PDB file of C-alpha atoms in Angstrom:
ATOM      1  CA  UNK A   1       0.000   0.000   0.000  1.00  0.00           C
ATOM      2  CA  UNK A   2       1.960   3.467  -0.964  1.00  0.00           C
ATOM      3  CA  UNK A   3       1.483   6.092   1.505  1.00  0.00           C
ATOM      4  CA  UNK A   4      -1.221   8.725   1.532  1.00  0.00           C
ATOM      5  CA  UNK A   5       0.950  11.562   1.481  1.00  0.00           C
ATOM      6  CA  UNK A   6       2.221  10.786  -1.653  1.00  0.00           C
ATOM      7  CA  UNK A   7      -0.431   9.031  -3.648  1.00  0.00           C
ATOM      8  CA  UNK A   8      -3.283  10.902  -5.505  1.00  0.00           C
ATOM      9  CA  UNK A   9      -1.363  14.277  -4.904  1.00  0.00           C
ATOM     10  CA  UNK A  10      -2.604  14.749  -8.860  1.00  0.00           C
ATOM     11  CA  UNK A  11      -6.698  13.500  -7.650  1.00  0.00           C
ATOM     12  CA  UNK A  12      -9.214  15.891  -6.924  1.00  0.00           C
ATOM     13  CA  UNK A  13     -12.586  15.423  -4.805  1.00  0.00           C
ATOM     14  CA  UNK A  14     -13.635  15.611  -1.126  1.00  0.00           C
ATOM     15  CA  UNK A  15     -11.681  12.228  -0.447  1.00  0.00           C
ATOM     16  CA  UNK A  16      -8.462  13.256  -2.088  1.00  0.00           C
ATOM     17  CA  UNK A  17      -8.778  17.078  -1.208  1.00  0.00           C
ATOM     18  CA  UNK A  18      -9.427  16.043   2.721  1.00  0.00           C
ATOM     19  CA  UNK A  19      -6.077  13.846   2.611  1.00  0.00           C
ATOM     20  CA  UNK A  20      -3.818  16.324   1.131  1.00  0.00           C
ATOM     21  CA  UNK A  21      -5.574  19.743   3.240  1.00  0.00           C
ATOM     22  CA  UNK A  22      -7.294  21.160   0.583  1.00  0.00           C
ATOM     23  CA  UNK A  23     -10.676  21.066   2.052  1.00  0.00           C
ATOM     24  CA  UNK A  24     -10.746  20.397   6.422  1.00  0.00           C
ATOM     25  CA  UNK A  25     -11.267  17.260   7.976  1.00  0.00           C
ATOM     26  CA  UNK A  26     -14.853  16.751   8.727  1.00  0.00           C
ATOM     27  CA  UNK A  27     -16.344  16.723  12.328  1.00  0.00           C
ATOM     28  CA  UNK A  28     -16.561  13.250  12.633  1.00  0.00           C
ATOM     29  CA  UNK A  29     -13.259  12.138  11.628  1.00  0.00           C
ATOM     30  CA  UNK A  30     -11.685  14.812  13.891  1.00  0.00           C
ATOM     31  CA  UNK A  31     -13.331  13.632  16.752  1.00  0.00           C
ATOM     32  CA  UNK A  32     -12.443   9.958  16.259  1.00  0.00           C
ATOM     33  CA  UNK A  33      -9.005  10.834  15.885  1.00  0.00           C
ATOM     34  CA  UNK A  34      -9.033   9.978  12.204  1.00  0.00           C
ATOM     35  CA  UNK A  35      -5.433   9.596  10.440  1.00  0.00           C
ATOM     36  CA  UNK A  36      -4.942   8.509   6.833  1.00  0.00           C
ATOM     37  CA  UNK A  37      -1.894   6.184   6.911  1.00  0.00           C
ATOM     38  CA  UNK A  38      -1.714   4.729   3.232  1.00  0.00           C
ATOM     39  CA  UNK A  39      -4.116   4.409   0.161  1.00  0.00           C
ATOM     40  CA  UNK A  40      -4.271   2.242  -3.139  1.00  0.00           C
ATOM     41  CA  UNK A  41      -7.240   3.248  -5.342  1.00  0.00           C
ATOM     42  CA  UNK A  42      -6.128   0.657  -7.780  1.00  0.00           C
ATOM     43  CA  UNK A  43      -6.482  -2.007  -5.515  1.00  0.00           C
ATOM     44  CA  UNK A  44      -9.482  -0.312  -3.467  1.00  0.00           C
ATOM     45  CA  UNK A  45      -7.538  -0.858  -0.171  1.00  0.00           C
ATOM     46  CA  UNK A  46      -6.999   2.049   2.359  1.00  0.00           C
ATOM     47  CA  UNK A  47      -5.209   2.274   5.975  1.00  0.00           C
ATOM     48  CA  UNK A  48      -6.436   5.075   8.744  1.00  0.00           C
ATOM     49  CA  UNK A  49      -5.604   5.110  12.565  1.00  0.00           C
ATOM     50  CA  UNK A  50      -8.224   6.430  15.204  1.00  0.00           C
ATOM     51  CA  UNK A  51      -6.952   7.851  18.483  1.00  0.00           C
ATOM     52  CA  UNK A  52      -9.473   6.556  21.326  1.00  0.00           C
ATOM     53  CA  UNK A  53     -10.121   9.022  23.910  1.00  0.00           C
ATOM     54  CA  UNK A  54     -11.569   8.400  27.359  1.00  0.00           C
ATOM     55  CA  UNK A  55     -14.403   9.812  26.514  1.00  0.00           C
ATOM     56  CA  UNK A  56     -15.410   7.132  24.294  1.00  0.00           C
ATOM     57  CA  UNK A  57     -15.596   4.532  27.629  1.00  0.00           C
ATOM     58  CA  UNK A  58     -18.501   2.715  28.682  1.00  0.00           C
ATOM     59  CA  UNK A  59     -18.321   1.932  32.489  1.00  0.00           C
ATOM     60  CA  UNK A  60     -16.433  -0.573  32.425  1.00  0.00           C
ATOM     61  CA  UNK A  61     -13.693   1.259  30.300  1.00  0.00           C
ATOM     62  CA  UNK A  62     -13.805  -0.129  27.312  1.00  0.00           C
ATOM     63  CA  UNK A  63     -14.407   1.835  24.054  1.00  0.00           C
ATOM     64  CA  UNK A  64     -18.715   1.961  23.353  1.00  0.00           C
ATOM     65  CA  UNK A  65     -19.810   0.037  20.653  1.00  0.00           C
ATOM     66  CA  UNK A  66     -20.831   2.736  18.841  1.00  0.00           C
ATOM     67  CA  UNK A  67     -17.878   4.465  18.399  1.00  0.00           C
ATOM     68  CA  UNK A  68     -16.358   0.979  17.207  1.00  0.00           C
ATOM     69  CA  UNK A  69     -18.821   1.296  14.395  1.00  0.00           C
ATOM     70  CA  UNK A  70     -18.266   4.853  13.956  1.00  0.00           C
ATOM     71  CA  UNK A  71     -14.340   3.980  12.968  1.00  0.00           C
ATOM     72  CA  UNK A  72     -15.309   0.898  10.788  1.00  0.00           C
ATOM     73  CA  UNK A  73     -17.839   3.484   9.292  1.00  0.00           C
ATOM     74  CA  UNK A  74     -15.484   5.829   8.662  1.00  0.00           C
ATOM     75  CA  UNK A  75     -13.019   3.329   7.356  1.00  0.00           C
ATOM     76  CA  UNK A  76     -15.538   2.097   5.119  1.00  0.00           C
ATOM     77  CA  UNK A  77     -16.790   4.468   2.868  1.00  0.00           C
ATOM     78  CA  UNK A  78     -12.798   6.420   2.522  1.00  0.00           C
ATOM     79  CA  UNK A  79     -11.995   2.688   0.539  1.00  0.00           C
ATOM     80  CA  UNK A  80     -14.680   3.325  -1.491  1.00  0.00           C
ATOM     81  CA  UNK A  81     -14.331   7.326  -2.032  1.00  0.00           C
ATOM     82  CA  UNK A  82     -10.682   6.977  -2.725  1.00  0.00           C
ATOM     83  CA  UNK A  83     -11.103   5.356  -5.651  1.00  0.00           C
ATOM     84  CA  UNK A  84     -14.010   8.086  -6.879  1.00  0.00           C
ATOM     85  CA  UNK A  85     -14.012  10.647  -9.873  1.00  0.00           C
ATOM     86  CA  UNK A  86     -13.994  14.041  -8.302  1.00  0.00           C
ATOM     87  CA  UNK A  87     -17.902  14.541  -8.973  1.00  0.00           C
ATOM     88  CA  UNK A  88     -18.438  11.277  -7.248  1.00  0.00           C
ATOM     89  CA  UNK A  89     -19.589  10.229  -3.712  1.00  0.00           C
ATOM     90  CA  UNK A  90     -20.894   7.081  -1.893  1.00  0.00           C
ATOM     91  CA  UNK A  91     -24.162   6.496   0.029  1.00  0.00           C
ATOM     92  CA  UNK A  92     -23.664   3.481   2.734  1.00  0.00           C
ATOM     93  CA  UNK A  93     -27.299   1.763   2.579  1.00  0.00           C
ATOM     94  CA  UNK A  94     -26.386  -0.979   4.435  1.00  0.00           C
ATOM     95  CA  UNK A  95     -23.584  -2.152   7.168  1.00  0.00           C
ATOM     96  CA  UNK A  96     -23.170  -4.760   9.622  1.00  0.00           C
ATOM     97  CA  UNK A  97     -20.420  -4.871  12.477  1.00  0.00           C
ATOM     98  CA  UNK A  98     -19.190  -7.650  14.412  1.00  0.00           C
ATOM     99  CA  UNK A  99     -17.545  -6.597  17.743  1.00  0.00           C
ATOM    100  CA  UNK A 100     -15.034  -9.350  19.014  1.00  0.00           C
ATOM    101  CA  UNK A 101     -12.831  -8.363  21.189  1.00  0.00           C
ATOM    102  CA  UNK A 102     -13.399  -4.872  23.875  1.00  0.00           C
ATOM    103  CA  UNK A 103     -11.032  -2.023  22.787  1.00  0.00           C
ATOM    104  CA  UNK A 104      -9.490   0.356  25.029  1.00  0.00           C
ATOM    105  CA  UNK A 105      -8.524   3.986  24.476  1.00  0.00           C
ATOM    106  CA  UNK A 106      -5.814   4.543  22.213  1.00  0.00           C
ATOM    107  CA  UNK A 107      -4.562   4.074  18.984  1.00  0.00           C
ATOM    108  CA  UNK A 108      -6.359   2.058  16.801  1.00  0.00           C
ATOM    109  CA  UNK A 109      -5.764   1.046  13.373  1.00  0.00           C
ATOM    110  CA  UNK A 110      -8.309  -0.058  10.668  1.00  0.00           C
ATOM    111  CA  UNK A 111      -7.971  -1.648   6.753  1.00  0.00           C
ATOM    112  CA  UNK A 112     -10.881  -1.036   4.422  1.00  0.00           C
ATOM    113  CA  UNK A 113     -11.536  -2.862   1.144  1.00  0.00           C
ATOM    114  CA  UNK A 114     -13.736  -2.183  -2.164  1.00  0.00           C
ATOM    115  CA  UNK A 115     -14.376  -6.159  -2.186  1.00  0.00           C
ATOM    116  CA  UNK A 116     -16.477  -5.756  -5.488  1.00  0.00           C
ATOM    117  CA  UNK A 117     -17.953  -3.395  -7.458  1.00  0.00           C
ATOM    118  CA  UNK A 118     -20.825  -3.800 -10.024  1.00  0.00           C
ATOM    119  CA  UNK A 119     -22.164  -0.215 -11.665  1.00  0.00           C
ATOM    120  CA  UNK A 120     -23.152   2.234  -8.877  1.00  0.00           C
ATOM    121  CA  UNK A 121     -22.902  -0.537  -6.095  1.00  0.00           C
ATOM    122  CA  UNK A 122     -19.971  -1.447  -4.126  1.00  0.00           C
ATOM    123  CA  UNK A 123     -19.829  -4.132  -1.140  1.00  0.00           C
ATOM    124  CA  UNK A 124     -17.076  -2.953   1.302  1.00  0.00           C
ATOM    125  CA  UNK A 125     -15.112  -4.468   4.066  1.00  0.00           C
ATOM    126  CA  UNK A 126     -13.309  -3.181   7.079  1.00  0.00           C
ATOM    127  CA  UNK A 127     -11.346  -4.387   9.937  1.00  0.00           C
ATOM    128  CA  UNK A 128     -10.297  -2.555  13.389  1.00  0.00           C
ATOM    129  CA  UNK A 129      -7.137  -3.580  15.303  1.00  0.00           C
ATOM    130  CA  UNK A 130      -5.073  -2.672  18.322  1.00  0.00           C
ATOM    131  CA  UNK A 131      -1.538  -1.559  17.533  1.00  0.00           C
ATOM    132  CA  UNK A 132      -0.654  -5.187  18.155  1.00  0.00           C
ATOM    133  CA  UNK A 133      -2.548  -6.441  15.629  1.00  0.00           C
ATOM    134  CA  UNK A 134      -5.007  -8.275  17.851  1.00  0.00           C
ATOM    135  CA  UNK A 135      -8.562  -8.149  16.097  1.00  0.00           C
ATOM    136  CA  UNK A 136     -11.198  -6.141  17.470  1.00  0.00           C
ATOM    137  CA  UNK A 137     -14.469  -5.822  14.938  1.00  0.00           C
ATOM    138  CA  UNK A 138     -14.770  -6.058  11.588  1.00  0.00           C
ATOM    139  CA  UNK A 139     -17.852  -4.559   9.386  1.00  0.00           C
ATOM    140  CA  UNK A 140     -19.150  -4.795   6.205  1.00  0.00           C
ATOM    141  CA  UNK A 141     -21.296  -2.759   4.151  1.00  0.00           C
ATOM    142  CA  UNK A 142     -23.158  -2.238   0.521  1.00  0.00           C
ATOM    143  CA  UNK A 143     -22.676   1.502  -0.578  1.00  0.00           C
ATOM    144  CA  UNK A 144     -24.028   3.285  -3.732  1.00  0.00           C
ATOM    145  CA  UNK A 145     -21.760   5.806  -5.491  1.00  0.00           C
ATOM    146  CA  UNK A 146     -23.716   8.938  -6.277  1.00  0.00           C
ATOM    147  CA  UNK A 147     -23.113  12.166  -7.842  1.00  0.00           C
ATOM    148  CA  UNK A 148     -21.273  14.269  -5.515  1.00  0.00           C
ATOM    149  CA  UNK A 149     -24.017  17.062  -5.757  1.00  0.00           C
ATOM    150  CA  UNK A 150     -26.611  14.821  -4.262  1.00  0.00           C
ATOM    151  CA  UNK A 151     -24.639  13.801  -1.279  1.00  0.00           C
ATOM    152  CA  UNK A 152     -26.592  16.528   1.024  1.00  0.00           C
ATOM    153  CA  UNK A 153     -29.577  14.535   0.356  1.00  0.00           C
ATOM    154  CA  UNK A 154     -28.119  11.065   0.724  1.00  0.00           C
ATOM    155  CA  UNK A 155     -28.329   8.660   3.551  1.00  0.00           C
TER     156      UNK A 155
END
């Protein structure tokens, strides 16, 4: 996988623009601690870390569930966007998470995959790990790619 600062310096789009600072990182990703580590839109793979805060415990101090799926979310739909024309954008309609293991503040680190991609439809997969490599959910989803000026309206 060749790493994000370097690859698609050329692309254009809200994927590639976010990477290399042209446009800010959005909410979301800031607040999961979102990093882009490495990219291959040829081979629909992409690499992203997520810093963990405290404040994303339950009370038992492990990292909610939802913010588990928030990460796999947001891992899932950059494989799919990275590979994009710059007038494109994805819809998720679907995604399923398995949790497997607890995770714990910190770093986390996450591979997402276009696994195929027929027309407008993609089916996407993502995994979440600790630094150790120890699994800790995976996901999977079915997104639509969509012109990038309907994304406001999009799910």
């Amino acid at each position: 996988m060749r790493d994000i600062r370097k690859t698609g310096a050329d692309r254009t789009g809200p994927f590639w623009d976010g990477v290399h600072g042209r446009l800010p990182m959005p909410p979301a990703a800031r607040t999961l601690g979102l990093e882009f580590v490495a990219a291959d839109p040829e081979a629909g793979t992409i690499e992203l870390a997520f810093t963990a805060t405290e404040e994303f415990t339950n009370p038992a101090g492990n990292i909610l569930g939802a913010f588990v799926a928030a990460m796999l979310y947001d891992t899932l739909g950059p494989a799919l966007l990275a590979t994009l024309e710059p007038d494109e954008f994805q819809s998720t309609l679907e995604m399923k998470t398995d949790f497997l293991r607890p995770a714990r503040p910190g770093r986390l680190l996450a591979t997402g995959r276009v696994l195929h991609r027929d027309g407008d439809l993609a089916r996407l997969s993502a995994e979440l790990t600790r630094p150790d490599g120890v699994l800790i959910a995976t996901a999977t989803a079915t997104a639509r790619v969509i012109p990038l000026a309907d994304a406001p309206g999009a799910v």
